[in-house]
PDB file of N, CA and C in Angstrom:
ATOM      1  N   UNK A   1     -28.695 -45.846 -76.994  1.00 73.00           N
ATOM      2  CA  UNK A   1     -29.581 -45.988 -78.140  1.00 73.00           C
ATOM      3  C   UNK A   1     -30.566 -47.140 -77.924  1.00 73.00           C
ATOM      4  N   UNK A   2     -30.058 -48.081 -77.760  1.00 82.00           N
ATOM      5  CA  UNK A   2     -30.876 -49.808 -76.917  1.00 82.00           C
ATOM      6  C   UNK A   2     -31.699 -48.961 -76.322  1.00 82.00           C
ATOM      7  N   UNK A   3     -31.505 -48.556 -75.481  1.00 89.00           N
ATOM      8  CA  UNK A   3     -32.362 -48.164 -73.843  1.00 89.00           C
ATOM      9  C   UNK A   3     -34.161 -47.894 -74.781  1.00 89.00           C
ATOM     10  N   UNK A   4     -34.015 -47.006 -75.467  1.00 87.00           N
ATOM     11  CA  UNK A   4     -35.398 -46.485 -75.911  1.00 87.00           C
ATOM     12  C   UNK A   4     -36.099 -47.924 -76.483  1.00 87.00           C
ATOM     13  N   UNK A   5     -35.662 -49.197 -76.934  1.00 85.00           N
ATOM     14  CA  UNK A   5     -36.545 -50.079 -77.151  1.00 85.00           C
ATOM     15  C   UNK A   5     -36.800 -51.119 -76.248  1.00 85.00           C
ATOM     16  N   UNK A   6     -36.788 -50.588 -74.682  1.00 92.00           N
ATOM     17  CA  UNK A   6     -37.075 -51.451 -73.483  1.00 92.00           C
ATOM     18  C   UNK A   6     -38.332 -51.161 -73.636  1.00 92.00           C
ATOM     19  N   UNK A   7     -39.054 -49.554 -74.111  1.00 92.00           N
ATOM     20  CA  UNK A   7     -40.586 -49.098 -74.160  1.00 92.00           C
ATOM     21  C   UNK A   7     -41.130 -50.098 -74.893  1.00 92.00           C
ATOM     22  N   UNK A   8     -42.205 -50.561 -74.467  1.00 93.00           N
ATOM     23  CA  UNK A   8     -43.182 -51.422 -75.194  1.00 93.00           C
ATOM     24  C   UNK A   8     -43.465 -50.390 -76.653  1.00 93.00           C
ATOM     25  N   UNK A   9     -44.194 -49.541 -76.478  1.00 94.00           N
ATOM     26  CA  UNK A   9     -44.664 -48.560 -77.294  1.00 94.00           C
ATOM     27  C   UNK A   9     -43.798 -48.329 -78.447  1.00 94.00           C
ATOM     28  N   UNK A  10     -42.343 -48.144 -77.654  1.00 94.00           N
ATOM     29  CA  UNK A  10     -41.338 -48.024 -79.101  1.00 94.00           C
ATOM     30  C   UNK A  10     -41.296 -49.393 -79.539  1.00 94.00           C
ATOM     31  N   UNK A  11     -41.079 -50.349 -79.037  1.00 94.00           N
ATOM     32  CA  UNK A  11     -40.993 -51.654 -80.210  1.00 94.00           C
ATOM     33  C   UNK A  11     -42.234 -51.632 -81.154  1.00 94.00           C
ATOM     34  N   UNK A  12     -43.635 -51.358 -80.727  1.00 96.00           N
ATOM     35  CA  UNK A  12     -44.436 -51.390 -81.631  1.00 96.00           C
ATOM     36  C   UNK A  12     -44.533 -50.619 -82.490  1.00 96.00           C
ATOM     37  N   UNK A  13     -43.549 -49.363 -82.364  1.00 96.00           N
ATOM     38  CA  UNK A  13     -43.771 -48.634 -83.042  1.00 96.00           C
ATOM     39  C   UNK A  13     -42.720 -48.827 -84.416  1.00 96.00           C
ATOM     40  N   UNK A  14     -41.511 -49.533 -84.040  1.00 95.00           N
ATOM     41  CA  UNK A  14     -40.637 -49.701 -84.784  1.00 95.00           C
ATOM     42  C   UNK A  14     -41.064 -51.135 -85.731  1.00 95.00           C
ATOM     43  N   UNK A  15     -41.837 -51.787 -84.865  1.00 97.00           N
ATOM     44  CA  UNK A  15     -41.938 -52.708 -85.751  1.00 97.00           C
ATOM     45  C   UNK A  15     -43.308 -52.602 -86.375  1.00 97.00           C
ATOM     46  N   UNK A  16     -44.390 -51.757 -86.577  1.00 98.00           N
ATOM     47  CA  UNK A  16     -45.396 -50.569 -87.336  1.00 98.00           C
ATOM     48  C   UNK A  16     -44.539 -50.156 -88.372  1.00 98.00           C
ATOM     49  N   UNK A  17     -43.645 -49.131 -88.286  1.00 97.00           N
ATOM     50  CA  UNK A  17     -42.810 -48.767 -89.030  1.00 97.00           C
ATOM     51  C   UNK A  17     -42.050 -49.441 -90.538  1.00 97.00           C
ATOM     52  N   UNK A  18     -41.443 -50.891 -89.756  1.00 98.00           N
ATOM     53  CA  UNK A  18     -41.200 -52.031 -90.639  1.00 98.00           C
ATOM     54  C   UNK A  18     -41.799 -52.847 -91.577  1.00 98.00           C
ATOM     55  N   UNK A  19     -43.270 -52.825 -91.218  1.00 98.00           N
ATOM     56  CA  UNK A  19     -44.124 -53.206 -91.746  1.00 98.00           C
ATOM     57  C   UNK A  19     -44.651 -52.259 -92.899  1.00 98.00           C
ATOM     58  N   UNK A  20     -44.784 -51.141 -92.150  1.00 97.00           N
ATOM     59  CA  UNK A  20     -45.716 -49.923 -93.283  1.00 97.00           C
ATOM     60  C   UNK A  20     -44.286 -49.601 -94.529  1.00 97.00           C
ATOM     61  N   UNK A  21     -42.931 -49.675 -93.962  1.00 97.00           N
ATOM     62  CA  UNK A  21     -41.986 -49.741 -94.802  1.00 97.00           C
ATOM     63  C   UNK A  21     -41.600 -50.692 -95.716  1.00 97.00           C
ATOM     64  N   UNK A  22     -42.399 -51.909 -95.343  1.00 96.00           N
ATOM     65  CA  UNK A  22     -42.519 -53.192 -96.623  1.00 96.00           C
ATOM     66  C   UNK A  22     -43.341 -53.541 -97.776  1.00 96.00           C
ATOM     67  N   UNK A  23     -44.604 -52.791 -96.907  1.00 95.00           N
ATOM     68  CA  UNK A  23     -45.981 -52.810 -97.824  1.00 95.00           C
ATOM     69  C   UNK A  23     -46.334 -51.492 -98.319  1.00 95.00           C
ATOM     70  N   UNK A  24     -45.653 -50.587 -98.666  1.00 91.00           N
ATOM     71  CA  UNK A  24     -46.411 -49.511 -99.020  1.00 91.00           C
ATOM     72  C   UNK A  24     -45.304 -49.821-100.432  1.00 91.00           C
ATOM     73  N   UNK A  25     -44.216 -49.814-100.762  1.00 91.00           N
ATOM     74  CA  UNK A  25     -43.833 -50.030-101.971  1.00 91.00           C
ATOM     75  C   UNK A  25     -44.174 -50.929-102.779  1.00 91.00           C
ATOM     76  N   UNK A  26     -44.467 -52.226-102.604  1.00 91.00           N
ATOM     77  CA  UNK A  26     -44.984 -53.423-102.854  1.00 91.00           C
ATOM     78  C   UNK A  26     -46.343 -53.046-103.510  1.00 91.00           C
ATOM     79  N   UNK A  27     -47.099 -52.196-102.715  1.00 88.00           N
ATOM     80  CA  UNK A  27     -48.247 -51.815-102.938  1.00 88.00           C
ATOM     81  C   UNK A  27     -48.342 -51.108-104.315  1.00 88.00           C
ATOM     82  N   UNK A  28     -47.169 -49.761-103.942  1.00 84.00           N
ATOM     83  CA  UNK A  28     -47.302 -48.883-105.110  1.00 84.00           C
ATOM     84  C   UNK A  28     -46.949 -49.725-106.160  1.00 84.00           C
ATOM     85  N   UNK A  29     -45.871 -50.450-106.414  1.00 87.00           N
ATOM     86  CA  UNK A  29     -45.576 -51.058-107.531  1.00 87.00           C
ATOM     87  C   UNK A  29     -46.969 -52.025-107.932  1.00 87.00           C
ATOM     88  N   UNK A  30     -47.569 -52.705-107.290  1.00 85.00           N
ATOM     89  CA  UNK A  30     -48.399 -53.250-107.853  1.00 85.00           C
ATOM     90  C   UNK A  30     -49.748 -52.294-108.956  1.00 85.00           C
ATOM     91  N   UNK A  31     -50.013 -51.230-107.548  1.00 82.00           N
ATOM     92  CA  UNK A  31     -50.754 -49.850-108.669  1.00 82.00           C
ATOM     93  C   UNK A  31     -50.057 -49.717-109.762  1.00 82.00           C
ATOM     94  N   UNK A  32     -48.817 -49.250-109.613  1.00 82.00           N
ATOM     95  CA  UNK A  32     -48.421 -48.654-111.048  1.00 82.00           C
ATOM     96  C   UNK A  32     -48.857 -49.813-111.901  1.00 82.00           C
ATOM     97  N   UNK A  33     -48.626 -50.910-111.960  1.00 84.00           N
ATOM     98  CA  UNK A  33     -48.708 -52.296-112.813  1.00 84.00           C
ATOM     99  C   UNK A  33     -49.642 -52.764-113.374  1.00 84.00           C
ATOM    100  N   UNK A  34     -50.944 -52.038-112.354  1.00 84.00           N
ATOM    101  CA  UNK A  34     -52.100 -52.458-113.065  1.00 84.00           C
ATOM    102  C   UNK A  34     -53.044 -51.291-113.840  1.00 84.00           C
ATOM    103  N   UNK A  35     -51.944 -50.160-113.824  1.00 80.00           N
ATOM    104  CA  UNK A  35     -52.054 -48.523-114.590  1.00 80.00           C
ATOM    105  C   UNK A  35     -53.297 -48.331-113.919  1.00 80.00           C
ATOM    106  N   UNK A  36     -53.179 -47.894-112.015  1.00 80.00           N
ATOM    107  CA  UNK A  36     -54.201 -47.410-111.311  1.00 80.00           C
ATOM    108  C   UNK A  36     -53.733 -46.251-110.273  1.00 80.00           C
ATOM    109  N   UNK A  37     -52.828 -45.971-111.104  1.00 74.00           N
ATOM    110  CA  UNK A  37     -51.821 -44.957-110.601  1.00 74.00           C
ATOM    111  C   UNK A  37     -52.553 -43.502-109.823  1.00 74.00           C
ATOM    112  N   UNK A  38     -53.932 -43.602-110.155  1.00 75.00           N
ATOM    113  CA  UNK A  38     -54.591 -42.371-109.685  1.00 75.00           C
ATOM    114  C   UNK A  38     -55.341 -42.950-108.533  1.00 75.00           C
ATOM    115  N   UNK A  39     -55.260 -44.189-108.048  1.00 67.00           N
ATOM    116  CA  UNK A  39     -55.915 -44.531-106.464  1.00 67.00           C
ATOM    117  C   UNK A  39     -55.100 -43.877-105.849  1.00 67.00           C
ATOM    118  N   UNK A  40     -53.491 -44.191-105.827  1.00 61.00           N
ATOM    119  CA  UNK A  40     -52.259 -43.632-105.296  1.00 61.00           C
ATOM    120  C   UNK A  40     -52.959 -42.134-105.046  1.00 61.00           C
ATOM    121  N   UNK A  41     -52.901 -41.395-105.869  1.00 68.00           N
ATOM    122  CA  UNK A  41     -53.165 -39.948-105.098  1.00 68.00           C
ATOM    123  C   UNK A  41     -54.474 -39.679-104.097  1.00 68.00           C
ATOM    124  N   UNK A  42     -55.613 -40.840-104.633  1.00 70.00           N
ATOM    125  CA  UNK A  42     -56.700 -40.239-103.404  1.00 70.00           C
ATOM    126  C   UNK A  42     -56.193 -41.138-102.228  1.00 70.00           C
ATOM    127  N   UNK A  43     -55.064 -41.995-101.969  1.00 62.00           N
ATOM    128  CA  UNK A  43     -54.752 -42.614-101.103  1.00 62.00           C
ATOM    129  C   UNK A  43     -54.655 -41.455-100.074  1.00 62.00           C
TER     130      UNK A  43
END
C-alpha cells in the first residue's frame, strides 16, 4: 500500500486531495451562512 506514495505524482495528489477535502466544506458552510447558497450550484 506504502509503495504507491514513493510516486511523486501520488503524494501530490494525495496531498491536493487533503486540501480540496478541507476547504470545500469550510467553504460551503460559509455560503450557506451568508444565504448564497445559489453560487454553490453555478460552482
Amino acid at each position: 500500500m506504502f509503495e504507491i506514495l514513493q510516486y511523486g505524482f501520488m503524494q501530490r495528489a494525495l496531498a491536493a486531495g487533503m486540501i480540496v477535502g478541507v476547504l470545500c466544506p469550510l467553504i460551503g458552510i460559509f455560503i450557506v451562512l451568508r444565504r448564497m447558497s445559489l453560487i454553490g450550484d453555478s460552482l
